[in-house]
mmCIF file of C-alpha atoms in Angstrom:
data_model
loop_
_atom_site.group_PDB
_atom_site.id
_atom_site.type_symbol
_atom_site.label_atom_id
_atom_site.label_comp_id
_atom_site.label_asym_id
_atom_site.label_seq_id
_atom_site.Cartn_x
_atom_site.Cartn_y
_atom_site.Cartn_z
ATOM 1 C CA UNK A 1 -0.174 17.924 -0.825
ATOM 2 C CA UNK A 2 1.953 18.792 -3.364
ATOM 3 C CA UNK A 3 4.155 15.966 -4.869
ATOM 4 C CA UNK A 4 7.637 16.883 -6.871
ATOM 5 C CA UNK A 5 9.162 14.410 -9.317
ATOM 6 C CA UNK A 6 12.959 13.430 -8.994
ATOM 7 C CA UNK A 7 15.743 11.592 -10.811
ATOM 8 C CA UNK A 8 19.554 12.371 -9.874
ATOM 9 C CA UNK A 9 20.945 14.749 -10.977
ATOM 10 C CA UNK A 10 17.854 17.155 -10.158
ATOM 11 C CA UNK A 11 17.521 20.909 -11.271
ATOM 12 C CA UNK A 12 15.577 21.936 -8.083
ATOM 13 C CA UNK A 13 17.695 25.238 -6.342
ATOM 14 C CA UNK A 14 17.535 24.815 -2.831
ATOM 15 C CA UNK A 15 17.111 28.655 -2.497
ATOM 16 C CA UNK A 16 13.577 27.939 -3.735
ATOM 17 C CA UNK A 17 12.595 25.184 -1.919
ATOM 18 C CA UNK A 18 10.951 25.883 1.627
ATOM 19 C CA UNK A 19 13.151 24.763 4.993
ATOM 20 C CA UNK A 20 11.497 21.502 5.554
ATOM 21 C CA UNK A 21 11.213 18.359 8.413
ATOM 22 C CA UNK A 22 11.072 15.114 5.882
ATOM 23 C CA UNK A 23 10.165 11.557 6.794
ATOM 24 C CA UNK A 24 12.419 9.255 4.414
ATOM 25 C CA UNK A 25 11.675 5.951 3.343
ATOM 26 C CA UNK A 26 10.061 3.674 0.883
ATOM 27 C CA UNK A 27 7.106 2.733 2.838
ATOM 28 C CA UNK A 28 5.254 0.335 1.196
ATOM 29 C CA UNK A 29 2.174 -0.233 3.242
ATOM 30 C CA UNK A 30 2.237 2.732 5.009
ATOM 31 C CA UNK A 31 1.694 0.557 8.109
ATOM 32 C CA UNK A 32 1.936 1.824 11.994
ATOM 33 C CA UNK A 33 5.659 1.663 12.030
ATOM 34 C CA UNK A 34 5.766 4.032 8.697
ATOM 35 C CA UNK A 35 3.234 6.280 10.214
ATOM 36 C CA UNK A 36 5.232 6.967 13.442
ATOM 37 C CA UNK A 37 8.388 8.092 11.164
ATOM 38 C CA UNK A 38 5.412 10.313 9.484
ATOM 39 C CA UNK A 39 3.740 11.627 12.144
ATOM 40 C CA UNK A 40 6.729 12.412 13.809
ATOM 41 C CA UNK A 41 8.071 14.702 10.801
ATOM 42 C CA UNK A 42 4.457 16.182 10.795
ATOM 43 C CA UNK A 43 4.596 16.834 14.608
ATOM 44 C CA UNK A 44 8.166 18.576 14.766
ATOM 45 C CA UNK A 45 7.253 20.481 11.543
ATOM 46 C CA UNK A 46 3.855 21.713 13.101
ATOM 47 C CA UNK A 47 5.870 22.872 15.889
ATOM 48 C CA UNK A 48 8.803 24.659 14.464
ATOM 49 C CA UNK A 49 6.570 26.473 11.828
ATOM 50 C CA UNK A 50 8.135 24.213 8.925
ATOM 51 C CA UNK A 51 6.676 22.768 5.926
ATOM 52 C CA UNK A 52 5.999 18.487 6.262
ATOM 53 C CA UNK A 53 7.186 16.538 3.660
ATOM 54 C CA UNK A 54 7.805 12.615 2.445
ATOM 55 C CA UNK A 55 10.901 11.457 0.529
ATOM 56 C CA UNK A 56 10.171 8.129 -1.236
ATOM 57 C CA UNK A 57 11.631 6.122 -3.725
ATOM 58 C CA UNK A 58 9.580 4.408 -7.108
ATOM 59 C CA UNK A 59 10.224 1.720 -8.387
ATOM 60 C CA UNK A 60 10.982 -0.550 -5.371
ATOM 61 C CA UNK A 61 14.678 -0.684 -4.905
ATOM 62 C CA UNK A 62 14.921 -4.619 -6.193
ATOM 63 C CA UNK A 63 13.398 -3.824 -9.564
ATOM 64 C CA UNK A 64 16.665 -2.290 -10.219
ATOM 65 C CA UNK A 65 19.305 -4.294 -8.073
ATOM 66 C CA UNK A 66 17.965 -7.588 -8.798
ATOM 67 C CA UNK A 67 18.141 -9.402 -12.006
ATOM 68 C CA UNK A 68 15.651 -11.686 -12.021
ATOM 69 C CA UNK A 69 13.130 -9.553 -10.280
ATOM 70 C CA UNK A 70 10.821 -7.281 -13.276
ATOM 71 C CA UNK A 71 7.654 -6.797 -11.339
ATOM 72 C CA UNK A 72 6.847 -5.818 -8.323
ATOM 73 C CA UNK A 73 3.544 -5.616 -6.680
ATOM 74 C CA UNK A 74 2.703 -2.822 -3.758
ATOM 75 C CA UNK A 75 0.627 -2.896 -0.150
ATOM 76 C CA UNK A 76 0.601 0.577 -1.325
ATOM 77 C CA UNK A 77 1.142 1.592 -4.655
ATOM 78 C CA UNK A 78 1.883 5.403 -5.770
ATOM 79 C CA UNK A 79 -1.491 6.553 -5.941
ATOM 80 C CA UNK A 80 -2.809 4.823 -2.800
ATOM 81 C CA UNK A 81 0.428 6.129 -0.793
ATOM 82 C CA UNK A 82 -0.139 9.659 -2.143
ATOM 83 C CA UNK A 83 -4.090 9.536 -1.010
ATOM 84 C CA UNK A 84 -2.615 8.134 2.513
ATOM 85 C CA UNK A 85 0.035 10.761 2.914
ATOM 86 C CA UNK A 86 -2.260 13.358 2.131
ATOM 87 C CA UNK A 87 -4.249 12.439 4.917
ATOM 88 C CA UNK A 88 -1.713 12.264 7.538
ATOM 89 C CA UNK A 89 -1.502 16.033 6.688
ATOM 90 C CA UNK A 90 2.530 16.103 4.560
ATOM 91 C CA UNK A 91 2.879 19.200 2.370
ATOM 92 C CA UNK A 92 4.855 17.561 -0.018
ATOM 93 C CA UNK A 93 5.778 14.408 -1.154
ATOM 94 C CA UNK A 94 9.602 13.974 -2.702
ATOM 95 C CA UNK A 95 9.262 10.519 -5.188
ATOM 96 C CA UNK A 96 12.805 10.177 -6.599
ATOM 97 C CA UNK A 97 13.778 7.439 -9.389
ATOM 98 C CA UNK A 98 15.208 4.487 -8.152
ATOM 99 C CA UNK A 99 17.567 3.744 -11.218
ATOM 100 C CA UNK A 100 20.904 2.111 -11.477
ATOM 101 C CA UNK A 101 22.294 5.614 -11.253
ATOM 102 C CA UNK A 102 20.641 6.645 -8.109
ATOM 103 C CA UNK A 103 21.891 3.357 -6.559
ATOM 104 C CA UNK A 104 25.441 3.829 -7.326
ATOM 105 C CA UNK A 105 25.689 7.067 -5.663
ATOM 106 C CA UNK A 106 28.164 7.739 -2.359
ATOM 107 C CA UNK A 107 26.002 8.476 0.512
ATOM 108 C CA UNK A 108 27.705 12.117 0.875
ATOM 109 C CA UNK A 109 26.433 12.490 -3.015
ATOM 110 C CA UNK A 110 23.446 11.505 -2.051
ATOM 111 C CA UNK A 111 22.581 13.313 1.448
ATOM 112 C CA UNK A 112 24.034 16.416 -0.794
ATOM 113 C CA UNK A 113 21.697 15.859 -3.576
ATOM 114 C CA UNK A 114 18.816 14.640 -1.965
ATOM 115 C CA UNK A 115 19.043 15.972 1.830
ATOM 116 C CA UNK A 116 20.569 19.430 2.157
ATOM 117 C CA UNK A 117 19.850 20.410 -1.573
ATOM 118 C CA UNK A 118 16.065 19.812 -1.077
ATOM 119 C CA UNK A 119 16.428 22.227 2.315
ATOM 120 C CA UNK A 120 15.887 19.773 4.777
ATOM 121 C CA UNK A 121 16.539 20.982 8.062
ATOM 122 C CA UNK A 122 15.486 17.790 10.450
ATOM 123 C CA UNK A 123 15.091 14.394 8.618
ATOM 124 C CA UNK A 124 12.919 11.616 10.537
ATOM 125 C CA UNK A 125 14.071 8.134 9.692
ATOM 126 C CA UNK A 126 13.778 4.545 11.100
ATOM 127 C CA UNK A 127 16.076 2.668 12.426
ATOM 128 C CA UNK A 128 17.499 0.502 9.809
ATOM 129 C CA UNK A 129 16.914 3.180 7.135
ATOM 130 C CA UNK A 130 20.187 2.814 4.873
ATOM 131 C CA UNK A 131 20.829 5.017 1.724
ATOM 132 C CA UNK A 132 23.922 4.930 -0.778
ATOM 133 C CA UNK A 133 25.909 2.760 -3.178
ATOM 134 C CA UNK A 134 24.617 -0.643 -0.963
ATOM 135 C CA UNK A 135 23.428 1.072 1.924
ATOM 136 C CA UNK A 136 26.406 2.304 2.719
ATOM 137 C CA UNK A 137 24.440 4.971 4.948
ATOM 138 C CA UNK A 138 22.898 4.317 7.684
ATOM 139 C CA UNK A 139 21.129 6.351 10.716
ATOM 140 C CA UNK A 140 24.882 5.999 12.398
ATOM 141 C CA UNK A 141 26.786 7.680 9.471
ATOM 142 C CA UNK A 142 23.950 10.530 9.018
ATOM 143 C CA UNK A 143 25.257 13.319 11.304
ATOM 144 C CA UNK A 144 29.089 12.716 9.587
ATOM 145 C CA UNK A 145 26.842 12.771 6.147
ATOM 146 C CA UNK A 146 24.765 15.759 7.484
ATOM 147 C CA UNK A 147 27.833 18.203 7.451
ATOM 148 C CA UNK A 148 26.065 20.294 10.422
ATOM 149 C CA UNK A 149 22.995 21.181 7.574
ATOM 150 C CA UNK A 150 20.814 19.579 9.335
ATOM 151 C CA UNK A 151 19.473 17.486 12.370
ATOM 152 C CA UNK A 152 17.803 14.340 12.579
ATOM 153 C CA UNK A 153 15.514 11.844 14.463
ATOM 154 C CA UNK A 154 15.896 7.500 14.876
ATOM 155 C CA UNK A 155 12.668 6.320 15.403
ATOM 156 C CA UNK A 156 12.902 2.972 16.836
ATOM 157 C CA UNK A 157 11.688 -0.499 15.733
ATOM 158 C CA UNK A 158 7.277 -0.677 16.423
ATOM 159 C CA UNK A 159 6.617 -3.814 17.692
ATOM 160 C CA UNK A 160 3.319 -6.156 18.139
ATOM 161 C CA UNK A 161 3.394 -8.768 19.966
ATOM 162 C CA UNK A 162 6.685 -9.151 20.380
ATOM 163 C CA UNK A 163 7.457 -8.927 16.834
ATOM 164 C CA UNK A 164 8.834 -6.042 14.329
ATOM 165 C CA UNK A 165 5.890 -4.648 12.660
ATOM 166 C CA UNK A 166 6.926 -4.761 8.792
ATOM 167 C CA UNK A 167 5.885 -4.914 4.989
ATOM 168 C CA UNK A 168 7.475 -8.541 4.828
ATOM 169 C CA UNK A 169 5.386 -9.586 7.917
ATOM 170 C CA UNK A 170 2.242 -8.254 6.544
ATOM 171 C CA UNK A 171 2.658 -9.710 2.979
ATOM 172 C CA UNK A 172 3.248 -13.315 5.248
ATOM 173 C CA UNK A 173 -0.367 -12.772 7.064
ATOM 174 C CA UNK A 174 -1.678 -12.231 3.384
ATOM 175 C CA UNK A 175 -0.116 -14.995 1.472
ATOM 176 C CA UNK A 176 -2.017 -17.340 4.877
ATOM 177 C CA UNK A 177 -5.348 -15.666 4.045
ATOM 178 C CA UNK A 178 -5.058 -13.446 7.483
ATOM 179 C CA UNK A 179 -6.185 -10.090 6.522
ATOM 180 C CA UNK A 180 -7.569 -9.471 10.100
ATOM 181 C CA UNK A 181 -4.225 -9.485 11.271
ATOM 182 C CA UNK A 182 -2.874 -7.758 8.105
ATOM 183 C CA UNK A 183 -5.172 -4.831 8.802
ATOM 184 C CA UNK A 184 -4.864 -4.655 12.708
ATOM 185 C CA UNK A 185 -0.708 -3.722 11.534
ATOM 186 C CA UNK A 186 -1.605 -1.662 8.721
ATOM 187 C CA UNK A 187 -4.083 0.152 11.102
ATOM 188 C CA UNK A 188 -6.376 0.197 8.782
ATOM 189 C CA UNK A 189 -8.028 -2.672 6.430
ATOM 190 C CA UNK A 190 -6.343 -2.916 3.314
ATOM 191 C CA UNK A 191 -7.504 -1.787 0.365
ATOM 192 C CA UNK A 192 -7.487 -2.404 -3.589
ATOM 193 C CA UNK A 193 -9.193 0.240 -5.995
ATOM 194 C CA UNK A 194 -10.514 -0.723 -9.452
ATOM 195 C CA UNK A 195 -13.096 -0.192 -12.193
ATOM 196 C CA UNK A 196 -15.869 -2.532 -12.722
ATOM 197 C CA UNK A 197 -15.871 -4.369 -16.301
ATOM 198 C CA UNK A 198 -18.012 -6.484 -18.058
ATOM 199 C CA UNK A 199 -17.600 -10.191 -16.851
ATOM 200 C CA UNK A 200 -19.347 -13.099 -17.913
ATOM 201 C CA UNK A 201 -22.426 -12.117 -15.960
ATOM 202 C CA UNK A 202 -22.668 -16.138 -14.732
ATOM 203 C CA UNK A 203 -23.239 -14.882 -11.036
ATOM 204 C CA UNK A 204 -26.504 -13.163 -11.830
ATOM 205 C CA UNK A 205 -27.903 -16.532 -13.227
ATOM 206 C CA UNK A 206 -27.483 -18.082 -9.985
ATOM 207 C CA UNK A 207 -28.366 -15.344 -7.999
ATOM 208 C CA UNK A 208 -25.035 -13.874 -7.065
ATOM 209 C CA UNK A 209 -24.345 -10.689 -9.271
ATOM 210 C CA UNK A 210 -20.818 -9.797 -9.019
ATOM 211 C CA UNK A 211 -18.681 -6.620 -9.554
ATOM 212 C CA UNK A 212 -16.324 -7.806 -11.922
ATOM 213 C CA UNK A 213 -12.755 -5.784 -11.479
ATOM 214 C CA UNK A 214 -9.898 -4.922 -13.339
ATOM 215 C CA UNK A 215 -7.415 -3.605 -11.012
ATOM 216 C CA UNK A 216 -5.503 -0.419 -11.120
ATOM 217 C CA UNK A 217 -2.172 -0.980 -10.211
ATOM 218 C CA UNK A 218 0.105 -3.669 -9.331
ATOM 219 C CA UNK A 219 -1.353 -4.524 -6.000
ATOM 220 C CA UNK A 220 -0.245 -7.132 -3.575
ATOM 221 C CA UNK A 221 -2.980 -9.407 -3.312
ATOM 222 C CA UNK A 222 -4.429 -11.870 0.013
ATOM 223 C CA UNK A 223 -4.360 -15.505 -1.082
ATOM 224 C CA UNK A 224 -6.913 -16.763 -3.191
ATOM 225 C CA UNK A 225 -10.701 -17.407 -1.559
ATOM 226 C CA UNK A 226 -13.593 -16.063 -0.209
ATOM 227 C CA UNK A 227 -13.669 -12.767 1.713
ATOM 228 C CA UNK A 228 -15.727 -10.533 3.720
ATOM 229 C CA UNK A 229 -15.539 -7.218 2.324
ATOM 230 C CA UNK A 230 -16.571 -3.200 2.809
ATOM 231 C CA UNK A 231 -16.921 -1.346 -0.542
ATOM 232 C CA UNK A 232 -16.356 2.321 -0.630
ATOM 233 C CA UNK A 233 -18.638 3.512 -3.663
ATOM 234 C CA UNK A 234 -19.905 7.151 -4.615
ATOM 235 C CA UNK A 235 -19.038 8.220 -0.987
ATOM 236 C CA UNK A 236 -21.101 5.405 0.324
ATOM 237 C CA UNK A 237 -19.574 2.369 2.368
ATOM 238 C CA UNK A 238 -21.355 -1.145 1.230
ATOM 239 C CA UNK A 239 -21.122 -4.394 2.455
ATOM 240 C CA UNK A 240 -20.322 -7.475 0.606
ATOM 241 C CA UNK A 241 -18.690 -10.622 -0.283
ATOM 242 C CA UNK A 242 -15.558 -11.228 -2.555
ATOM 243 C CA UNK A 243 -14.470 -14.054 -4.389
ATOM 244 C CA UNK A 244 -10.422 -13.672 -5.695
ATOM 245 C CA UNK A 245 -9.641 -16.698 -7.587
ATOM 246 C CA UNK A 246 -9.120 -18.835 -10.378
ATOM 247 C CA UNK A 247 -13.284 -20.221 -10.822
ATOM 248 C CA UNK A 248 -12.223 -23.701 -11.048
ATOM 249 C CA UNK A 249 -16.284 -24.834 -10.662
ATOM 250 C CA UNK A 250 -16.179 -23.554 -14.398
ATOM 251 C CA UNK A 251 -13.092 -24.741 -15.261
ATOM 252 C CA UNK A 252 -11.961 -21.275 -16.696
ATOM 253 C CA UNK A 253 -8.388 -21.477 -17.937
ATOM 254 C CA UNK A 254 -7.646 -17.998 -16.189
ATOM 255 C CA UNK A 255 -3.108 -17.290 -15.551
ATOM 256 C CA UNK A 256 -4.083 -14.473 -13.157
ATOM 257 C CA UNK A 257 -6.466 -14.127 -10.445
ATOM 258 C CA UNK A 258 -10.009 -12.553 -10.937
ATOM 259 C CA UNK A 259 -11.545 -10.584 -8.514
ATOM 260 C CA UNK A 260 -14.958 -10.462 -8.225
ATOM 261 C CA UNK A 261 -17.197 -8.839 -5.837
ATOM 262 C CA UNK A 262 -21.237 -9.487 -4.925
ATOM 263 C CA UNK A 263 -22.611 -6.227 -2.855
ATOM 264 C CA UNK A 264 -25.546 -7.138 -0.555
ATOM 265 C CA UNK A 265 -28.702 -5.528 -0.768
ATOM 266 C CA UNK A 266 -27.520 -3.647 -3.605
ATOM 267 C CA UNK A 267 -28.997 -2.982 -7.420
ATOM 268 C CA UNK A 268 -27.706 -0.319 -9.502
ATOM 269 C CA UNK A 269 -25.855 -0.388 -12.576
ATOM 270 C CA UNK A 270 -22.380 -0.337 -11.866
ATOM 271 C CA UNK A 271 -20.151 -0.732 -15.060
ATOM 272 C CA UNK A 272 -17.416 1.548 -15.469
ATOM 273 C CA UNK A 273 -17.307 2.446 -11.540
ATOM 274 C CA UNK A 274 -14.056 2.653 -9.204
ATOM 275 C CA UNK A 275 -14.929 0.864 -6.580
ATOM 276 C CA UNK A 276 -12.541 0.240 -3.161
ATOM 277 C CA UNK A 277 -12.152 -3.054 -1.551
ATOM 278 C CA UNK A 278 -11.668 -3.335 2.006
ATOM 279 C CA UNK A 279 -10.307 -6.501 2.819
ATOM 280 C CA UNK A 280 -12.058 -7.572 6.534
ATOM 281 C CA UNK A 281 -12.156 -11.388 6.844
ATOM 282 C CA UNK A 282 -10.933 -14.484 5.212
ATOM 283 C CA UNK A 283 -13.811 -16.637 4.748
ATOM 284 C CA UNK A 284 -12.690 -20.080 3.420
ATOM 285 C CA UNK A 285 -10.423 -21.282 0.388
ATOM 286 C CA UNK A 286 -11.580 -21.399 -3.799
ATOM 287 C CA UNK A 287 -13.218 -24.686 -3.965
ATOM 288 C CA UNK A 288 -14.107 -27.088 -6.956
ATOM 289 C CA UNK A 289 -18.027 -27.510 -6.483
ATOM 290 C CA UNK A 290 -19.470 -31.021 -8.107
ATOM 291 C CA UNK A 291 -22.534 -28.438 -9.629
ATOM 292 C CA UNK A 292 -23.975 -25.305 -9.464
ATOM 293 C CA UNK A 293 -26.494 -26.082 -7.008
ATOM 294 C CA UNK A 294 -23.795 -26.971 -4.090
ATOM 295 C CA UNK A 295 -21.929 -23.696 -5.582
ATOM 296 C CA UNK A 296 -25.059 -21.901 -4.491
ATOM 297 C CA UNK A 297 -25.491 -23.747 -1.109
ATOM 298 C CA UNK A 298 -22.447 -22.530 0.084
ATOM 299 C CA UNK A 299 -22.376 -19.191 -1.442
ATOM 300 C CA UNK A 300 -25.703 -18.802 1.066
ATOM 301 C CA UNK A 301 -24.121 -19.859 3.553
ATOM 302 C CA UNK A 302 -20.889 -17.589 2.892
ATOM 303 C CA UNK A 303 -23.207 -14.812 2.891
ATOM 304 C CA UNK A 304 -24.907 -15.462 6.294
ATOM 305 C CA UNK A 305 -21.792 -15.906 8.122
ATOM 306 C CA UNK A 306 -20.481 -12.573 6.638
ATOM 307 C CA UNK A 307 -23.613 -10.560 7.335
ATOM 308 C CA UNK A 308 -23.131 -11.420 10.575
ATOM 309 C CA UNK A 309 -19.299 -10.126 10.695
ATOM 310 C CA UNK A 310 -20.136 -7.295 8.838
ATOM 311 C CA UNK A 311 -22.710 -6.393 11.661
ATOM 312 C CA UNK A 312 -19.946 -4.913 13.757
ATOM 313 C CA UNK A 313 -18.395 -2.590 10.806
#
């Protein structure tokens, strides 16, 4: 997959770009309701002979339109979307520049820009996909926008269970500590990449050694506690428990939350590894132990029950 860099105005002649069916959207999550827009632009571009692509925006939209918003964290950030996308089998992946400039463009300036200047000839978009100065656009102004340059797919709302599957509903299951059901509308288990660094090596005292990590990107993470957990390392998928919390047993003074991971069955020297979380099964909340030895009690016990989860991965 090749992926192209944008900021308005871009220098990219159409002439040189290949006719292309694009899925368009920010997509963070990537979840089943993205990946019918994707697979749908995949599908038609398998079958007219054209090259796939994504169009996607960085940062999130609110970075730039809201004041008081600086940060924002990602299901998905760039590099996790990119390894995603390149599975799903896109050519290329468009990332323009959400800046203050991009948002105050006209939705014809934009669709001209963005849509017939990058030689799209079908776009795939969901339903309440909106684009211009404040979503002006919308999937019901795109064929006025589209100028006869191109033709164009609504893919409906994807529900479960009655309800819209979205990036808002899956950060709620999160923030409640339900990753299960997180995962089962990501349709896949979530995951959070990041290289192992020296800790305070406390766990191996007590008989828990634990894969200290310092995370690569701004991921959204599940709240705080224990978790069952799958560990993609070297090719190899372990099992294991994580703890992602604030260690208030030691009373650390810690602002952020520290993830740390113990691997069962599992020796070698890890320091200076990626390794990828997969988030499986909320276990219980961060608790305040009176000692280390009821710390350890139910550490065993965390351990047993998630052997015995992990028995089915």
């Amino acid at each position: 997959m090749k992926t192209i860099q944008l900021s308005y105005p871009h220098q990219i002649e159409k002439a040189s770009t290949p006719a292309t069916v694009a899925a368009i959207g920010f997509f963070d999550g990537i979840h089943r309701g993205h990946q019918k827009v994707i697979k749908t632009a995949a599908d038609l571009a398998k079958r007219q002979n054209l090259t796939s692509a994504v169009i996607t925006f960085h940062p999130h939209p609110s970075v730039v339109l809201k004041k008081d918003k600086q940060h924002v964290s990602y299901l998905t950030p760039m590099e996790e979307k990119k390894h995603i996308l390149s599975q799903l089998g896109i050519d290329r992946l468009y990332v323009i520049t959400f800046n203050k400039q991009l948002s105050n463009l006209e939705p014809q300036a934009f669709v001209d820009q963005f849509l017939i200047g990058l030689h799209i000839k079908h776009l795939v978009a969901g339903f309440d996909f909106s684009y211009g100065h404040k979503g002006q656009g919308s999937m019901e102004t795109i064929s006025e926008h589209a100028r006869g340059e191109f033709s164009f797919t609504k893919v409906e709302k994807v529900r479960d269970k009655q309800e819209k599957i979205s990036s808002t509903l899956i950060r709620q299951h999160l923030l409640s500590g339900d990753v299960e059901e997180a995962n089962h509308l990501l349709g896949r288990p979530l995951t959070i990449k990041g290289e192992v660094v020296e800790g305070d090596k406390r766990g191996r005292t007590i008989g828990f050694p634990t894969a200290n990590l310092s995370l690569s990107e701004n991921y959204f993470l599940p709240k705080p506690g224990v978790y069952a957990v799958t560990v993609g390392y070297q090719g190899r998928l372990l099992k294991g428990m994580a703890n992602l919390g604030y260690k208030p047993t030691f009373n650390e003074e810690v602002n952020q939350p520290a993830l740390e991971v113990h691997l069962f069955d599992f020796q070698e020297d890890l320091y200076g590894s990626e390794l990828t979380v997969e988030w499986r099964m909320f276990i219980r909340e961060e608790f305040k132990f009176d000692g280390v030895d009821s710390l350890v009690s139910q550490l065993t016990r965390d351990e047993q029950k998630i052997r015995t989860y992990l028995q089915e991965i």
